[in-house]
Amino acid sequence: MANYFNTLPLREKLNQLGVCDFMENDEFLDGVNALKGKKLVVVGCGAQGLNQGLNLRDSGLDVSYALRKEAIEQKRDSWKNATDNNFKVGTYEELIPTADVVINLTPDKQHTAVVSAVMPLMKQGATLSYSHGFNIVEEGMQIRKDLTVIMVAPKCPGSEVRAEYLRGFGVPTLIAVHPENDPEGKGLAQAKAYCVGTGGHRAGVLKSSFVAEVKSDLMGEQTILCGLLQTGSILSFDKMVEKGIDAGYASKLVQYGVEVITEALKHGGVSGMMDRLSNVAKIKAFKISEELKDIMRPLFQKHQDDIMSGEFSSTMMADWANGDANLLKWRAETGETAFEKTPAGDVKIGEQEYFDNYTLMVAFVRAGVELAFETMVEAGIKPESAYYESLHETPLIANTIARKKLFEMNRVISDTAEYGCYLFDQACKPLLADFMKTVDTDLVGKNFNEGKDGSVDNAELVAINEILRDHQVEVVGRKLRKAMTAMKSIKTA
Amino acid sequence: MSTSIVQISNLNLKYGNKAVLRDLEWTIQAGENWLLTGLSGSGKTALLKAIAGIEKSTDEIVVSFDKQSSARPVCQYIAQWYQFKNVEGVANFYYQQRYNAQQVQDTLTVNAELAHYAKENHLNLPQAEPILEALGFAPLKNAQLIELSSGEHKKLQLVKALWLKPQLLLLDQPYTGLDIQSRQNLNNLLDEVTSNGVQTILISNETEIPACINRYAEIVDGQLEEHFTFCSRKEIVIEDRPIPEFLHQAPPSSSETLIKMVGVNINYGEKQVLKNVDWEIKAGEKWLLQGHNGSGKSTLLSLINGDHPQAYANEIYLFGNKRGSGESIWDIKEHIGLISPELHWYFDFNATVWQSIASGFFDSIGLYKEIGWHKRTQVDELIEYFGLTANKNDLLAQLPLGKQRLVLLARTVIKNPELLVLDEPCQGLDAHQTLQFNTLIDGLCTTNRTLIYVSHSDDQLPKNLTHQLLLSKGEVIHNKIYKKREELESVI
């Protein structure tokens, strides 16, 4: 199988990268009708599979689960999840031939095996749905020409997809139709109906393409979302310990700090996050984040280039073929870092303290979000797509770090994201070595405002505020966030 | 030397910006057990929290423990609201999560939780056994925390408190959600611990109080007023407010038989929660649903509200359609005005009063849509009726529990639904608020509106009930024209 993107002429590459349409509410007035009465068969019953299926059924659709024979015979968790909720469960052979829509919600790595097994059983003119395009775009899976291929990707963990639905809301969702597989022209209508069925239409839907989704998703997860949060967390912790800050305090500040700081990002974008700092601290954070952007830009560009050329995916797939040797080794190394091994101390850290004592992370996040966004947009990805894969997802990933540090982040994200995260982390740490020598505890560990009188140059502050607010990620973000009206308040541990 | 355990002088406390306690004086002597009453928002909870040193400690309160006592020299406050966390230590759960079966074990089992508590507080597990028995909690030891009903969570909270044996036990509405038998048993347990070195202060609006209570006080206008017996200074007078015009007429019924269940069974693994339940509700009937904690009431109602995944495997007809015939849960909820302890527990406390009430039009937890002028005026009218106008822009989180409950009650009726499902609606309300709400329900439940009302208590019921369903251990043991408990007991 050849990399699909690389088989395209440049004009078609640009064309597919540029698919990006933030859909209006009135585009969903047809509700779930395009799927009403159709047989939906979900393959896989993990967190996404189960929770999406529960939502789709509660929206009046006919849902059942196809599992591998062994999973059924051995009554594995996926079988229990489906049967305990009274879903019909059967083998591929039993259920796939009757399916009008086959919804593939297995882990990325299994896609080739699953799709190869399922495709011959699918009936003429049926639809195959993905939630991530890696298999189509990077692995180049060829789908039978009579089948329609769509993507529906809720941009949140499975439990969140269910929780938001039951509140009467939903999670932001990305949909796409594969241009090589839309023989009857029904793909978009079905993807929209699917989205209504999971509640996604209430929280903002972005129409994208398989190509744009994959190329932006990989870039986001490797750089700002996982890579930089990992690097920033480890460097911050090590710096505090080096400077004599209590290790328990340092561990807690880092573990929960990213979550609190990026919650502000979720509500008010980069400028909203920066506004949580005092004026003096904001000016400082601005200056060091500018410096960080200069240092890290070539690394962000390298990641984007390797993603576009297929270099990244072919390297990673070689590691898959090698029994994940590199992935497992790097995972073990991350588990051995001092930050990972130091439990959070039993100290109360107030919400504002996470900003005042962790100015460095604010600078890291601003630099990372803007760099990832800028690099994606320069590579032909539309700003709305770039926003989702950078700023929007950062708080979601930060939330996993708050739960159980980097271990939890790397457990929850896909193996693909994890692999890219380690690549970034290994290259980024040496790059920042000189910069980190200039960092003291006023930026990480202690209150930046301490011993300063708080006065700033007005003209400088005004200029900085303008630069922050006029950045394209902010302009796009303000529009998109309006659609996602239900925001939860900032939590503090 | 004085034998007072608590000495309060000149205590002033604010709730938000509002002063609730003014120069309050209170001395609690050894051997005294107090009942504390007062209207919702009068400062009862704030006072107990202050004594327990929760939030902030003040010099105005001196607590001195008895070093010779066999009871633990601590002050334990048991909040009206139970809390539990998942295995990662986060309390991040969602409405009706417990009905969605998931293999990932998110929360501890009751057993593990008790073991953890024992370790934390250096307690002996076997000593908890009699308390678990007395509150009927023993069969639940292998249940996961997420699976417990609200009444069962309340019991777990009480088990822990009684097991700890603190010298000062502060109980804030401990009867909330408990069935009649459990209330009795709790009172017996309280009598027992208070004869063994525990002293208690009890906040409650109930008439059934433990025999150990020997002092009575009410908070009136920010100060403590002592009574010689259980009574309230104020006669309850309800204002004669007119019910808003738009609620006068119930909508026409969607079908003659609103609800029909045939041989319904619900299992969680080995445990059978509902056994072969048949139930038919015709339009216009007013049902009282009763049963002990864990008898299956909430599960039964969740089948009606479209909240239970196992509804799809049972023969259930709602509003004229067979369940699982292509309707969405939102099509079902549209017909129903719902309130339940769980809905309250999982509600979005960052929504304002106004938004919370308006969200009832869409059955959502929090408001995600713009609503038109006509509906806006209805929300305003109802807010006025419930006496919440001054609080209309407050966040729910800023209100005392009783007021929060009133807001959610307003949300329940805002869309003028054909069916009202009121699962312990008056939990947390004071006597005045309860009477006011039941008067509204009587006014709303005229001929063609249908009602399902759940209550453990018999003295706070709407007047026009017509039928009764009684559940015991998941089985219907009584299904007929409504009778009062005394008559019913003579039947069994």
PDB file of N, CA, C and O in Angstrom, chain B residues 254-255 257-259 317-322:
ATOM      1  N   SER B 254     -50.700  12.808  25.083  1.00  0.00           N
ATOM      2  CA  SER B 254     -50.231  12.267  23.810  1.00  0.00           C
ATOM      3  C   SER B 254     -50.865  10.924  23.507  1.00  0.00           C
ATOM      4  O   SER B 254     -50.937  10.511  22.369  1.00  0.00           O
ATOM      5  N   SER B 255     -51.302  10.235  24.546  1.00  0.00           N
ATOM      6  CA  SER B 255     -51.987   8.957  24.318  1.00  0.00           C
ATOM      7  C   SER B 255     -52.809   8.622  25.560  1.00  0.00           C
ATOM      8  O   SER B 255     -52.590   9.214  26.616  1.00  0.00           O
ATOM      9  N   THR B 257     -52.896   5.725  27.267  1.00  0.00           N
ATOM     10  CA  THR B 257     -52.007   5.087  28.229  1.00  0.00           C
ATOM     11  C   THR B 257     -50.625   5.703  28.058  1.00  0.00           C
ATOM     12  O   THR B 257     -50.000   5.544  27.020  1.00  0.00           O
ATOM     13  N   LEU B 258     -50.171   6.428  29.065  1.00  0.00           N
ATOM     14  CA  LEU B 258     -48.884   7.124  28.910  1.00  0.00           C
ATOM     15  C   LEU B 258     -47.720   6.157  29.048  1.00  0.00           C
ATOM     16  O   LEU B 258     -46.755   6.227  28.308  1.00  0.00           O
ATOM     17  N   ILE B 259     -47.810   5.283  30.047  1.00  0.00           N
ATOM     18  CA  ILE B 259     -46.703   4.379  30.341  1.00  0.00           C
ATOM     19  C   ILE B 259     -47.247   2.967  30.460  1.00  0.00           C
ATOM     20  O   ILE B 259     -48.267   2.743  31.135  1.00  0.00           O
ATOM     21  N   TYR B 317     -43.727   0.712  26.780  1.00  0.00           N
ATOM     22  CA  TYR B 317     -44.375   1.649  25.858  1.00  0.00           C
ATOM     23  C   TYR B 317     -44.456   3.003  26.534  1.00  0.00           C
ATOM     24  O   TYR B 317     -44.942   3.112  27.666  1.00  0.00           O
ATOM     25  N   LEU B 318     -43.927   4.030  25.881  1.00  0.00           N
ATOM     26  CA  LEU B 318     -43.952   5.370  26.453  1.00  0.00           C
ATOM     27  C   LEU B 318     -44.695   6.309  25.504  1.00  0.00           C
ATOM     28  O   LEU B 318     -44.343   6.404  24.332  1.00  0.00           O
ATOM     29  N   PHE B 319     -45.689   6.961  26.001  1.00  0.00           N
ATOM     30  CA  PHE B 319     -46.441   7.964  25.240  1.00  0.00           C
ATOM     31  C   PHE B 319     -46.893   7.389  23.894  1.00  0.00           C
ATOM     32  O   PHE B 319     -46.827   8.043  22.859  1.00  0.00           O
ATOM     33  N   GLY B 320     -47.309   6.139  23.934  1.00  0.00           N
ATOM     34  CA  GLY B 320     -47.886   5.532  22.744  1.00  0.00           C
ATOM     35  C   GLY B 320     -46.901   4.819  21.821  1.00  0.00           C
ATOM     36  O   GLY B 320     -47.304   4.185  20.857  1.00  0.00           O
ATOM     37  N   ASN B 321     -45.581   4.923  22.091  1.00  0.00           N
ATOM     38  CA  ASN B 321     -44.612   4.248  21.221  1.00  0.00           C
ATOM     39  C   ASN B 321     -43.861   3.178  21.976  1.00  0.00           C
ATOM     40  O   ASN B 321     -43.505   3.363  23.136  1.00  0.00           O
ATOM     41  N   LYS B 322     -43.547   2.075  21.284  1.00  0.00           N
ATOM     42  CA  LYS B 322     -42.732   1.059  21.929  1.00  0.00           C
ATOM     43  C   LYS B 322     -41.304   1.596  22.031  1.00  0.00           C
ATOM     44  O   LYS B 322     -40.780   2.216  21.110  1.00  0.00           O
TER      45      LYS B 322
END
